[in-house]
DNA sequence: CGCCTTTGACCAGCGC
DNA sequence: GCGCTGGTCAAAGGCG
């Protein structure tokens, strides 16, 4: 009870803060030539305020996600996997991080779970990647459901994180994704990315104000290996790619496919163009758009 | 040959 | 207490 109130208060504060930040960005970046960017920011702001209003109206967050106020997570960096996994609802006991296999017991797990609704892109029959690495371990057709549920667990290590994907019968393009446990290994990557972002700010401009023309496009890292972590960022004229071995921004091969593209391209960058300048084995940690647009 | 997916079996939670 | 349900296991097969 008390924990729920604390959690909802935290979500409320987070959503209101996020909305404020987005509003400031919308004001800062308003440009009639970038209507798609403005529309995206406006949608995010509305989403944040909807969540906050739901909480103020006494709607439990879980109910908000599960029932009429279905939360559709669009495949944009604003729905950063990193921030999602930091949800207190989801975090089990991160202090006891270990890579031991979870208990062999087949006892049904009663871990805190979090459900999201994800839309597939038009023409695709699979939900968009969430930036984390998963390995499928089971699939079963549940009674009364048209499509089978697919069960995944953490691939890079054995932190016990699981994910269940269910295709909605009535909305074939919508998937219900239920996360269980905590993806500790990716949290490590996220910490590395935070450090890398600070390094970028230090090297390129020093302060966020001086970096106002740059968009951090993507953090890039490889599984279980921090040595090849990198970051890609750009302004309206150039795309830079750097890694943590030198922290010196260097232009990527020109013309880069992302050059002169709008921010819409940035939002889906990780799936369409990432392989242009990274090893095929990389995984990409999607970042919060509103957080890293500096 | 090793990794990944598939699939039937197992077993505990849950409702009646 | 019993049966149903669904989450997980693990062997088998597929694929690169």
PDB file of C-alpha atoms (C1' of nucleotides) in Angstrom:
ATOM      1  CA  UNK A   1       0.000   0.000   0.000  1.00  0.00           C
ATOM      2  CA  UNK A   2       2.597   2.460   1.147  1.00  0.00           C
ATOM      3  CA  UNK A   3       4.997   1.230  -1.507  1.00  0.00           C
ATOM      4  CA  UNK A   4       2.354   1.661  -4.194  1.00  0.00           C
ATOM      5  CA  UNK A   5       1.672   5.249  -3.152  1.00  0.00           C
ATOM      6  CA  UNK A   6       5.384   5.957  -3.163  1.00  0.00           C
ATOM      7  CA  UNK A   7       5.734   4.396  -6.589  1.00  0.00           C
ATOM      8  CA  UNK A   8       2.780   6.305  -8.029  1.00  0.00           C
ATOM      9  CA  UNK A   9       4.093   9.554  -6.567  1.00  0.00           C
ATOM     10  CA  UNK A  10       7.428   8.870  -8.195  1.00  0.00           C
ATOM     11  CA  UNK A  11       5.774   8.164 -11.537  1.00  0.00           C
ATOM     12  CA  UNK A  12       3.699  11.307 -11.182  1.00  0.00           C
ATOM     13  CA  UNK A  13       6.734  13.465 -10.532  1.00  0.00           C
ATOM     14  CA  UNK A  14       8.637  11.789 -13.337  1.00  0.00           C
ATOM     15  CA  UNK A  15       5.862  12.264 -15.867  1.00  0.00           C
ATOM     16  CA  UNK A  16       5.245  15.894 -14.923  1.00  0.00           C
ATOM     17  CA  UNK A  17       8.958  16.651 -15.061  1.00  0.00           C
ATOM     18  CA  UNK A  18       9.245  14.904 -18.386  1.00  0.00           C
ATOM     19  CA  UNK A  19       6.309  16.873 -19.716  1.00  0.00           C
ATOM     20  CA  UNK A  20       7.903  20.114 -18.626  1.00  0.00           C
ATOM     21  CA  UNK A  21      11.208  19.223 -20.260  1.00  0.00           C
ATOM     22  CA  UNK A  22       9.448  18.238 -23.464  1.00  0.00           C
ATOM     23  CA  UNK A  23       7.510  21.482 -23.438  1.00  0.00           C
ATOM     24  CA  UNK A  24      10.772  23.417 -23.127  1.00  0.00           C
ATOM     25  CA  UNK A  25      12.263  21.461 -25.997  1.00  0.00           C
ATOM     26  CA  UNK A  26       9.212  22.048 -28.136  1.00  0.00           C
ATOM     27  CA  UNK A  27       9.522  25.750 -27.455  1.00  0.00           C
ATOM     28  CA  UNK A  28      13.248  25.666 -28.170  1.00  0.00           C
ATOM     29  CA  UNK A  29      13.050  23.605 -31.354  1.00  0.00           C
ATOM     30  CA  UNK A  30       9.813  24.914 -32.761  1.00  0.00           C
ATOM     31  CA  UNK A  31      10.240  25.229 -36.472  1.00  0.00           C
ATOM     32  CA  UNK A  32       7.464  25.105 -39.095  1.00  0.00           C
ATOM     33  CA  UNK A  33       9.887  23.124 -41.273  1.00  0.00           C
ATOM     34  CA  UNK A  34      10.119  20.373 -38.670  1.00  0.00           C
ATOM     35  CA  UNK A  35       6.481  19.610 -38.108  1.00  0.00           C
ATOM     36  CA  UNK A  36       7.147  15.918 -37.529  1.00  0.00           C
ATOM     37  CA  UNK A  37       9.494  16.719 -34.662  1.00  0.00           C
ATOM     38  CA  UNK A  38       6.985  19.069 -33.098  1.00  0.00           C
ATOM     39  CA  UNK A  39       4.188  16.530 -33.511  1.00  0.00           C
ATOM     40  CA  UNK A  40       6.303  13.867 -31.844  1.00  0.00           C
ATOM     41  CA  UNK A  41       7.145  16.123 -28.927  1.00  0.00           C
ATOM     42  CA  UNK A  42       3.513  17.157 -28.569  1.00  0.00           C
ATOM     43  CA  UNK A  43       2.432  13.501 -28.495  1.00  0.00           C
ATOM     44  CA  UNK A  44       5.003  12.710 -25.807  1.00  0.00           C
ATOM     45  CA  UNK A  45       3.861  15.666 -23.723  1.00  0.00           C
ATOM     46  CA  UNK A  46       0.238  14.571 -23.982  1.00  0.00           C
ATOM     47  CA  UNK A  47       1.222  11.037 -23.024  1.00  0.00           C
ATOM     48  CA  UNK A  48       3.096  12.231 -19.948  1.00  0.00           C
ATOM     49  CA  UNK A  49       0.244  14.417 -18.798  1.00  0.00           C
ATOM     50  CA  UNK A  50      -2.301  11.648 -19.437  1.00  0.00           C
ATOM     51  CA  UNK A  51      -0.357   9.339 -17.150  1.00  0.00           C
ATOM     52  CA  UNK A  52      -0.057  12.011 -14.493  1.00  0.00           C
ATOM     53  CA  UNK A  53      -3.767  12.799 -14.705  1.00  0.00           C
ATOM     54  CA  UNK A  54      -4.637   9.127 -14.415  1.00  0.00           C
ATOM     55  CA  UNK A  55      -2.661   8.906 -11.215  1.00  0.00           C
ATOM     56  CA  UNK A  56      -4.243  12.054  -9.827  1.00  0.00           C
ATOM     57  CA  UNK A  57      -7.651  10.581 -10.606  1.00  0.00           C
ATOM     58  CA  UNK A  58      -6.773   7.558  -8.503  1.00  0.00           C
ATOM     59  CA  UNK A  59      -6.183   5.160 -11.358  1.00  0.00           C
ATOM     60  CA  UNK A  60      -3.587   2.573 -10.460  1.00  0.00           C
ATOM     61  CA  UNK A  61      -0.739   2.544 -12.894  1.00  0.00           C
ATOM     62  CA  UNK A  62      -1.095  -1.146 -13.547  1.00  0.00           C
ATOM     63  CA  UNK A  63      -4.743  -0.696 -14.381  1.00  0.00           C
ATOM     64  CA  UNK A  64      -3.895   2.204 -16.591  1.00  0.00           C
ATOM     65  CA  UNK A  65      -1.575   0.007 -18.570  1.00  0.00           C
ATOM     66  CA  UNK A  66      -3.718  -3.069 -18.609  1.00  0.00           C
ATOM     67  CA  UNK A  67      -7.188  -1.802 -19.317  1.00  0.00           C
ATOM     68  CA  UNK A  68      -8.869   1.020 -21.169  1.00  0.00           C
ATOM     69  CA  UNK A  69      -5.943   3.420 -21.022  1.00  0.00           C
ATOM     70  CA  UNK A  70      -3.750   1.059 -22.923  1.00  0.00           C
ATOM     71  CA  UNK A  71      -0.234   2.449 -23.070  1.00  0.00           C
ATOM     72  CA  UNK A  72       1.038   2.165 -26.609  1.00  0.00           C
ATOM     73  CA  UNK A  73       4.813   2.323 -26.629  1.00  0.00           C
ATOM     74  CA  UNK A  74       5.980   3.628 -29.957  1.00  0.00           C
ATOM     75  CA  UNK A  75       9.409   2.546 -31.097  1.00  0.00           C
ATOM     76  CA  UNK A  76      11.033   5.848 -30.298  1.00  0.00           C
ATOM     77  CA  UNK A  77      13.914   6.596 -27.991  1.00  0.00           C
ATOM     78  CA  UNK A  78      11.590   8.359 -25.594  1.00  0.00           C
ATOM     79  CA  UNK A  79      10.414   4.937 -24.513  1.00  0.00           C
ATOM     80  CA  UNK A  80      13.948   4.115 -23.593  1.00  0.00           C
ATOM     81  CA  UNK A  81      14.410   0.604 -22.458  1.00  0.00           C
ATOM     82  CA  UNK A  82      16.873   1.881 -19.954  1.00  0.00           C
ATOM     83  CA  UNK A  83      14.392   4.098 -18.226  1.00  0.00           C
ATOM     84  CA  UNK A  84      11.734   1.441 -18.420  1.00  0.00           C
ATOM     85  CA  UNK A  85      13.893  -1.057 -16.657  1.00  0.00           C
ATOM     86  CA  UNK A  86      14.706   1.381 -13.932  1.00  0.00           C
ATOM     87  CA  UNK A  87      11.075   1.255 -12.875  1.00  0.00           C
ATOM     88  CA  UNK A  88      10.872   0.405  -9.184  1.00  0.00           C
ATOM     89  CA  UNK A  89       8.035  -1.931 -10.095  1.00  0.00           C
ATOM     90  CA  UNK A  90      10.406  -4.016 -12.044  1.00  0.00           C
ATOM     91  CA  UNK A  91      13.563  -3.921 -10.038  1.00  0.00           C
ATOM     92  CA  UNK A  92      13.894  -7.015  -7.950  1.00  0.00           C
ATOM     93  CA  UNK A  93      16.965  -7.127  -5.768  1.00  0.00           C
ATOM     94  CA  UNK A  94      19.666  -5.524  -7.827  1.00  0.00           C
ATOM     95  CA  UNK A  95      21.980  -5.505  -4.845  1.00  0.00           C
ATOM     96  CA  UNK A  96      22.316  -9.250  -5.127  1.00  0.00           C
ATOM     97  CA  UNK A  97      23.348  -9.201  -8.738  1.00  0.00           C
ATOM     98  CA  UNK A  98      24.684 -12.523  -9.815  1.00  0.00           C
ATOM     99  CA  UNK A  99      24.944 -14.490 -12.966  1.00  0.00           C
ATOM    100  CA  UNK A 100      23.827 -17.736 -11.431  1.00  0.00           C
ATOM    101  CA  UNK A 101      21.057 -19.538 -13.212  1.00  0.00           C
ATOM    102  CA  UNK A 102      17.692 -18.849 -11.655  1.00  0.00           C
ATOM    103  CA  UNK A 103      16.325 -21.676  -9.577  1.00  0.00           C
ATOM    104  CA  UNK A 104      15.599 -24.789 -11.565  1.00  0.00           C
ATOM    105  CA  UNK A 105      12.288 -24.920  -9.794  1.00  0.00           C
ATOM    106  CA  UNK A 106       9.310 -24.750 -12.076  1.00  0.00           C
ATOM    107  CA  UNK A 107       7.455 -22.846  -9.434  1.00  0.00           C
ATOM    108  CA  UNK A 108       5.459 -20.095 -11.064  1.00  0.00           C
ATOM    109  CA  UNK A 109       7.310 -16.858 -10.482  1.00  0.00           C
ATOM    110  CA  UNK A 110       5.507 -14.133  -8.604  1.00  0.00           C
ATOM    111  CA  UNK A 111       7.975 -11.393  -9.492  1.00  0.00           C
ATOM    112  CA  UNK A 112       6.706  -7.917 -10.058  1.00  0.00           C
ATOM    113  CA  UNK A 113       5.787  -7.601 -13.707  1.00  0.00           C
ATOM    114  CA  UNK A 114       5.217  -4.667 -15.942  1.00  0.00           C
ATOM    115  CA  UNK A 115       3.104  -4.742 -19.082  1.00  0.00           C
ATOM    116  CA  UNK A 116       3.478  -2.532 -22.105  1.00  0.00           C
ATOM    117  CA  UNK A 117       1.668  -2.408 -25.401  1.00  0.00           C
ATOM    118  CA  UNK A 118       3.846  -2.105 -28.477  1.00  0.00           C
ATOM    119  CA  UNK A 119       2.772  -1.439 -32.030  1.00  0.00           C
ATOM    120  CA  UNK A 120       4.454  -3.232 -34.903  1.00  0.00           C
ATOM    121  CA  UNK A 121       5.434  -1.122 -37.843  1.00  0.00           C
ATOM    122  CA  UNK A 122       3.084  -1.326 -40.813  1.00  0.00           C
ATOM    123  CA  UNK A 123       3.776  -4.436 -42.823  1.00  0.00           C
ATOM    124  CA  UNK A 124       5.648  -6.149 -40.023  1.00  0.00           C
ATOM    125  CA  UNK A 125       4.334  -8.983 -37.887  1.00  0.00           C
ATOM    126  CA  UNK A 126       6.817  -8.687 -35.039  1.00  0.00           C
ATOM    127  CA  UNK A 127       7.090  -6.047 -32.339  1.00  0.00           C
ATOM    128  CA  UNK A 128       9.999  -3.601 -32.651  1.00  0.00           C
ATOM    129  CA  UNK A 129      13.221  -4.439 -30.828  1.00  0.00           C
ATOM    130  CA  UNK A 130      13.437  -3.007 -27.355  1.00  0.00           C
ATOM    131  CA  UNK A 131      17.210  -2.654 -27.425  1.00  0.00           C
ATOM    132  CA  UNK A 132      17.811  -5.515 -25.033  1.00  0.00           C
ATOM    133  CA  UNK A 133      19.073  -8.985 -25.822  1.00  0.00           C
ATOM    134  CA  UNK A 134      16.617 -11.836 -25.325  1.00  0.00           C
ATOM    135  CA  UNK A 135      16.655 -15.546 -25.993  1.00  0.00           C
ATOM    136  CA  UNK A 136      13.436 -17.395 -26.660  1.00  0.00           C
ATOM    137  CA  UNK A 137      12.860 -20.349 -24.342  1.00  0.00           C
ATOM    138  CA  UNK A 138       9.248 -21.236 -24.867  1.00  0.00           C
ATOM    139  CA  UNK A 139       6.015 -20.696 -26.697  1.00  0.00           C
ATOM    140  CA  UNK A 140       2.515 -21.847 -25.925  1.00  0.00           C
ATOM    141  CA  UNK A 141      -0.996 -21.268 -27.107  1.00  0.00           C
ATOM    142  CA  UNK A 142      -3.042 -19.996 -24.211  1.00  0.00           C
ATOM    143  CA  UNK A 143      -6.658 -20.942 -23.906  1.00  0.00           C
ATOM    144  CA  UNK A 144      -8.980 -18.495 -25.623  1.00  0.00           C
ATOM    145  CA  UNK A 145      -6.187 -16.674 -27.393  1.00  0.00           C
ATOM    146  CA  UNK A 146      -5.702 -16.687 -31.133  1.00  0.00           C
ATOM    147  CA  UNK A 147      -1.949 -16.233 -31.110  1.00  0.00           C
ATOM    148  CA  UNK A 148       0.643 -18.092 -28.990  1.00  0.00           C
ATOM    149  CA  UNK A 149       2.557 -16.410 -26.197  1.00  0.00           C
ATOM    150  CA  UNK A 150       6.301 -16.300 -26.672  1.00  0.00           C
ATOM    151  CA  UNK A 151       8.613 -16.496 -23.675  1.00  0.00           C
ATOM    152  CA  UNK A 152      12.048 -14.872 -23.651  1.00  0.00           C
ATOM    153  CA  UNK A 153      14.800 -14.554 -21.059  1.00  0.00           C
ATOM    154  CA  UNK A 154      17.949 -12.462 -20.803  1.00  0.00           C
ATOM    155  CA  UNK A 155      20.438 -13.622 -23.450  1.00  0.00           C
ATOM    156  CA  UNK A 156      23.805 -12.026 -22.590  1.00  0.00           C
ATOM    157  CA  UNK A 157      23.866 -13.317 -19.005  1.00  0.00           C
ATOM    158  CA  UNK A 158      21.477 -15.092 -16.695  1.00  0.00           C
ATOM    159  CA  UNK A 159      20.123 -12.297 -14.556  1.00  0.00           C
ATOM    160  CA  UNK A 160      16.689 -13.886 -14.562  1.00  0.00           C
ATOM    161  CA  UNK A 161      14.922 -11.187 -16.545  1.00  0.00           C
ATOM    162  CA  UNK A 162      12.084 -12.524 -18.642  1.00  0.00           C
ATOM    163  CA  UNK A 163       9.777 -11.168 -21.277  1.00  0.00           C
ATOM    164  CA  UNK A 164       6.485 -12.522 -22.584  1.00  0.00           C
ATOM    165  CA  UNK A 165       5.132 -11.323 -25.922  1.00  0.00           C
ATOM    166  CA  UNK A 166       1.469 -11.790 -26.717  1.00  0.00           C
ATOM    167  CA  UNK A 167      -0.189 -10.677 -29.913  1.00  0.00           C
ATOM    168  CA  UNK A 168      -3.520  -8.979 -29.330  1.00  0.00           C
ATOM    169  CA  UNK A 169      -6.296 -10.935 -31.052  1.00  0.00           C
ATOM    170  CA  UNK A 170      -8.372  -7.921 -31.980  1.00  0.00           C
ATOM    171  CA  UNK A 171      -5.446  -5.717 -32.934  1.00  0.00           C
ATOM    172  CA  UNK A 172      -2.949  -7.842 -34.906  1.00  0.00           C
ATOM    173  CA  UNK A 173      -0.451  -4.967 -35.068  1.00  0.00           C
ATOM    174  CA  UNK A 174      -0.385  -4.546 -31.301  1.00  0.00           C
ATOM    175  CA  UNK A 175       1.670  -6.713 -28.947  1.00  0.00           C
ATOM    176  CA  UNK A 176       1.412  -7.004 -25.198  1.00  0.00           C
ATOM    177  CA  UNK A 177       4.924  -7.237 -23.760  1.00  0.00           C
ATOM    178  CA  UNK A 178       5.252  -8.263 -20.123  1.00  0.00           C
ATOM    179  CA  UNK A 179       8.634  -7.822 -18.463  1.00  0.00           C
ATOM    180  CA  UNK A 180       9.609  -9.747 -15.365  1.00  0.00           C
ATOM    181  CA  UNK A 181      12.730  -9.493 -13.245  1.00  0.00           C
ATOM    182  CA  UNK A 182      15.482  -7.010 -13.922  1.00  0.00           C
ATOM    183  CA  UNK A 183      17.886  -6.904 -16.847  1.00  0.00           C
ATOM    184  CA  UNK A 184      21.017  -6.221 -14.743  1.00  0.00           C
ATOM    185  CA  UNK A 185      23.483  -6.687 -17.562  1.00  0.00           C
ATOM    186  CA  UNK A 186      21.878  -3.917 -19.625  1.00  0.00           C
ATOM    187  CA  UNK A 187      21.786  -1.628 -16.629  1.00  0.00           C
ATOM    188  CA  UNK A 188      25.557  -1.945 -16.622  1.00  0.00           C
ATOM    189  CA  UNK A 189      25.633  -0.875 -20.257  1.00  0.00           C
ATOM    190  CA  UNK A 190      23.388   2.048 -19.417  1.00  0.00           C
ATOM    191  CA  UNK A 191      25.772   3.194 -16.692  1.00  0.00           C
ATOM    192  CA  UNK A 192      28.594   3.051 -19.214  1.00  0.00           C
ATOM    193  CA  UNK A 193      26.518   5.079 -21.633  1.00  0.00           C
ATOM    194  CA  UNK A 194      25.848   7.718 -19.004  1.00  0.00           C
ATOM    195  CA  UNK A 195      29.602   8.051 -18.478  1.00  0.00           C
ATOM    196  CA  UNK A 196      30.178   8.200 -22.211  1.00  0.00           C
ATOM    197  CA  UNK A 197      27.626  10.946 -22.646  1.00  0.00           C
ATOM    198  CA  UNK A 198      29.403  13.008 -20.001  1.00  0.00           C
ATOM    199  CA  UNK A 199      32.658  12.444 -21.873  1.00  0.00           C
ATOM    200  CA  UNK A 200      31.055  13.633 -25.107  1.00  0.00           C
ATOM    201  CA  UNK A 201      29.797  16.770 -23.460  1.00  0.00           C
ATOM    202  CA  UNK A 202      33.212  17.442 -22.000  1.00  0.00           C
ATOM    203  CA  UNK A 203      35.074  16.856 -25.246  1.00  0.00           C
ATOM    204  CA  UNK A 204      32.750  18.531 -27.703  1.00  0.00           C
ATOM    205  CA  UNK A 205      31.405  21.546 -25.935  1.00  0.00           C
ATOM    206  CA  UNK A 206      31.823  21.503 -22.241  1.00  0.00           C
ATOM    207  CA  UNK A 207      28.294  22.531 -21.371  1.00  0.00           C
ATOM    208  CA  UNK A 208      24.884  21.571 -22.606  1.00  0.00           C
ATOM    209  CA  UNK A 209      24.335  25.131 -23.789  1.00  0.00           C
ATOM    210  CA  UNK A 210      27.295  24.978 -26.110  1.00  0.00           C
ATOM    211  CA  UNK A 211      25.980  21.708 -27.529  1.00  0.00           C
ATOM    212  CA  UNK A 212      22.585  23.040 -28.379  1.00  0.00           C
ATOM    213  CA  UNK A 213      23.026  22.416 -32.117  1.00  0.00           C
ATOM    214  CA  UNK A 214      23.886  18.754 -31.618  1.00  0.00           C
ATOM    215  CA  UNK A 215      21.612  15.828 -31.330  1.00  0.00           C
ATOM    216  CA  UNK A 216      22.916  12.759 -29.580  1.00  0.00           C
ATOM    217  CA  UNK A 217      21.692  10.162 -32.023  1.00  0.00           C
ATOM    218  CA  UNK A 218      22.509   6.867 -30.386  1.00  0.00           C
ATOM    219  CA  UNK A 219      24.646   5.069 -27.887  1.00  0.00           C
ATOM    220  CA  UNK A 220      26.247   1.952 -29.224  1.00  0.00           C
ATOM    221  CA  UNK A 221      27.669  -0.900 -27.219  1.00  0.00           C
ATOM    222  CA  UNK A 222      28.472  -4.535 -27.616  1.00  0.00           C
ATOM    223  CA  UNK A 223      27.207  -7.313 -25.353  1.00  0.00           C
ATOM    224  CA  UNK A 224      29.393  -8.077 -22.336  1.00  0.00           C
ATOM    225  CA  UNK A 225      32.099  -5.797 -23.640  1.00  0.00           C
ATOM    226  CA  UNK A 226      32.456  -2.153 -22.795  1.00  0.00           C
ATOM    227  CA  UNK A 227      35.562  -1.588 -24.876  1.00  0.00           C
ATOM    228  CA  UNK A 228      33.730  -0.833 -28.080  1.00  0.00           C
ATOM    229  CA  UNK A 229      31.060   1.394 -26.669  1.00  0.00           C
ATOM    230  CA  UNK A 230      30.495   4.452 -28.793  1.00  0.00           C
ATOM    231  CA  UNK A 231      28.171   7.306 -29.458  1.00  0.00           C
ATOM    232  CA  UNK A 232      26.787   8.845 -32.605  1.00  0.00           C
ATOM    233  CA  UNK A 233      25.623  12.410 -32.681  1.00  0.00           C
ATOM    234  CA  UNK A 234      24.961  15.104 -35.212  1.00  0.00           C
ATOM    235  CA  UNK A 235      23.910  18.615 -35.938  1.00  0.00           C
ATOM    236  CA  UNK A 236      22.031  19.662 -39.060  1.00  0.00           C
ATOM    237  CA  UNK A 237      25.117  19.347 -41.255  1.00  0.00           C
ATOM    238  CA  UNK A 238      27.213  16.480 -39.974  1.00  0.00           C
ATOM    239  CA  UNK A 239      27.058  13.113 -38.322  1.00  0.00           C
ATOM    240  CA  UNK A 240      29.852  12.190 -35.957  1.00  0.00           C
ATOM    241  CA  UNK A 241      30.776   8.801 -34.645  1.00  0.00           C
ATOM    242  CA  UNK A 242      33.111   8.287 -31.724  1.00  0.00           C
ATOM    243  CA  UNK A 243      34.026   5.570 -29.320  1.00  0.00           C
ATOM    244  CA  UNK A 244      35.386   5.512 -25.829  1.00  0.00           C
ATOM    245  CA  UNK A 245      38.930   4.765 -26.918  1.00  0.00           C
ATOM    246  CA  UNK A 246      39.662   8.280 -28.042  1.00  0.00           C
ATOM    247  CA  UNK A 247      36.585  10.444 -27.385  1.00  0.00           C
ATOM    248  CA  UNK A 248      37.551  12.504 -30.388  1.00  0.00           C
ATOM    249  CA  UNK A 249      34.609  13.152 -32.690  1.00  0.00           C
ATOM    250  CA  UNK A 250      35.337  12.265 -36.278  1.00  0.00           C
ATOM    251  CA  UNK A 251      32.989  12.625 -39.225  1.00  0.00           C
ATOM    252  CA  UNK A 252      31.665   9.343 -40.522  1.00  0.00           C
ATOM    253  CA  UNK A 253      31.980   8.399 -44.158  1.00  0.00           C
ATOM    254  CA  UNK A 254      30.405  11.074 -46.250  1.00  0.00           C
ATOM    255  CA  UNK A 255      27.729  11.377 -47.426  1.00  0.00           C
ATOM    256  CA  UNK A 256      26.253   9.599 -44.466  1.00  0.00           C
ATOM    257  CA  UNK A 257      22.697   8.351 -44.923  1.00  0.00           C
ATOM    258  CA  UNK A 258      21.597  10.378 -41.953  1.00  0.00           C
ATOM    259  CA  UNK A 259      23.038  13.648 -43.169  1.00  0.00           C
ATOM    260  CA  UNK A 260      20.498  16.407 -43.407  1.00  0.00           C
ATOM    261  CA  UNK A 261      17.739  14.092 -42.307  1.00  0.00           C
ATOM    262  CA  UNK A 262      15.114  15.274 -39.934  1.00  0.00           C
ATOM    263  CA  UNK A 263      14.814  14.089 -36.388  1.00  0.00           C
ATOM    264  CA  UNK A 264      12.207  11.577 -37.531  1.00  0.00           C
ATOM    265  CA  UNK A 265      15.024   9.558 -39.023  1.00  0.00           C
ATOM    266  CA  UNK A 266      16.849   9.741 -35.756  1.00  0.00           C
ATOM    267  CA  UNK A 267      13.925   8.221 -33.932  1.00  0.00           C
ATOM    268  CA  UNK A 268      14.137   5.006 -35.958  1.00  0.00           C
ATOM    269  CA  UNK A 269      17.812   5.170 -36.633  1.00  0.00           C
ATOM    270  CA  UNK A 270      18.825   2.142 -34.640  1.00  0.00           C
ATOM    271  CA  UNK A 271      16.939  -0.273 -36.845  1.00  0.00           C
ATOM    272  CA  UNK A 272      17.558   1.164 -40.259  1.00  0.00           C
ATOM    273  CA  UNK A 273      21.071   2.518 -40.398  1.00  0.00           C
ATOM    274  CA  UNK A 274      23.057   1.403 -37.420  1.00  0.00           C
ATOM    275  CA  UNK A 275      25.002  -1.213 -39.330  1.00  0.00           C
ATOM    276  CA  UNK A 276      26.421   1.470 -41.562  1.00  0.00           C
ATOM    277  CA  UNK A 277      29.141   2.240 -39.091  1.00  0.00           C
ATOM    278  CA  UNK A 278      29.127  -0.435 -36.412  1.00  0.00           C
ATOM    279  CA  UNK A 279      29.887  -4.083 -36.194  1.00  0.00           C
ATOM    280  CA  UNK A 280      26.972  -6.373 -36.951  1.00  0.00           C
ATOM    281  CA  UNK A 281      27.215  -7.880 -33.477  1.00  0.00           C
ATOM    282  CA  UNK A 282      26.499  -4.687 -31.640  1.00  0.00           C
ATOM    283  CA  UNK A 283      23.440  -4.069 -29.605  1.00  0.00           C
ATOM    284  CA  UNK A 284      22.018  -0.623 -29.345  1.00  0.00           C
ATOM    285  CA  UNK A 285      20.829   0.955 -26.199  1.00  0.00           C
ATOM    286  CA  UNK A 286      18.058   3.313 -27.075  1.00  0.00           C
ATOM    287  CA  UNK A 287      18.214   6.548 -25.212  1.00  0.00           C
ATOM    288  CA  UNK A 288      15.529   8.808 -23.991  1.00  0.00           C
ATOM    289  CA  UNK A 289      15.024  11.362 -26.727  1.00  0.00           C
ATOM    290  CA  UNK A 290      13.957  14.096 -24.370  1.00  0.00           C
ATOM    291  CA  UNK A 291      16.852  13.368 -22.051  1.00  0.00           C
ATOM    292  CA  UNK A 292      19.620  13.388 -24.595  1.00  0.00           C
ATOM    293  CA  UNK A 293      18.432  16.056 -26.987  1.00  0.00           C
ATOM    294  CA  UNK A 294      20.885  18.663 -25.800  1.00  0.00           C
TER     295      UNK A 294
ATOM    296  C1'  DC B   1      29.555 -28.404 -34.646  1.00  0.00           C
ATOM    297  C1'  DG B   2      27.512 -25.117 -31.889  1.00  0.00           C
ATOM    298  C1'  DC B   3      23.799 -22.153 -31.218  1.00  0.00           C
ATOM    299  C1'  DC B   4      19.005 -21.258 -31.465  1.00  0.00           C
ATOM    300  C1'  DT B   5      14.137 -22.478 -31.904  1.00  0.00           C
ATOM    301  C1'  DT B   6      10.452 -25.617 -31.372  1.00  0.00           C
ATOM    302  C1'  DT B   7       7.501 -28.385 -28.767  1.00  0.00           C
ATOM    303  C1'  DG B   8       5.701 -31.671 -25.479  1.00  0.00           C
ATOM    304  C1'  DA B   9       6.048 -32.540 -20.633  1.00  0.00           C
ATOM    305  C1'  DC B  10       6.313 -31.055 -16.037  1.00  0.00           C
ATOM    306  C1'  DC B  11       4.708 -28.739 -12.079  1.00  0.00           C
ATOM    307  C1'  DA B  12       3.066 -25.023  -8.994  1.00  0.00           C
ATOM    308  C1'  DG B  13      -0.423 -21.303  -8.506  1.00  0.00           C
ATOM    309  C1'  DC B  14      -5.083 -20.487  -8.376  1.00  0.00           C
ATOM    310  C1'  DG B  15     -10.098 -20.899  -8.517  1.00  0.00           C
ATOM    311  C1'  DC B  16     -13.910 -23.608  -7.352  1.00  0.00           C
TER     312       DC B  16
ATOM    313  C1'  DG C   1      -8.713 -31.487  -2.589  1.00  0.00           C
ATOM    314  C1'  DC C   2      -8.932 -31.419  -7.407  1.00  0.00           C
ATOM    315  C1'  DG C   3      -8.534 -29.881 -11.962  1.00  0.00           C
ATOM    316  C1'  DC C   4      -7.293 -26.185 -14.997  1.00  0.00           C
ATOM    317  C1'  DT C   5      -3.991 -22.918 -16.499  1.00  0.00           C
ATOM    318  C1'  DG C   6       0.237 -21.064 -17.725  1.00  0.00           C
ATOM    319  C1'  DG C   7       5.312 -20.486 -16.841  1.00  0.00           C
ATOM    320  C1'  DT C   8       9.397 -23.197 -17.330  1.00  0.00           C
ATOM    321  C1'  DC C   9      12.328 -27.114 -18.593  1.00  0.00           C
ATOM    322  C1'  DA C  10      14.844 -29.827 -21.671  1.00  0.00           C
ATOM    323  C1'  DA C  11      15.297 -32.937 -25.578  1.00  0.00           C
ATOM    324  C1'  DA C  12      15.162 -32.873 -30.443  1.00  0.00           C
ATOM    325  C1'  DG C  13      15.605 -30.804 -34.703  1.00  0.00           C
ATOM    326  C1'  DG C  14      16.962 -26.944 -37.765  1.00  0.00           C
ATOM    327  C1'  DC C  15      20.176 -23.835 -39.490  1.00  0.00           C
ATOM    328  C1'  DG C  16      24.355 -21.298 -40.524  1.00  0.00           C
TER     329       DG C  16
END
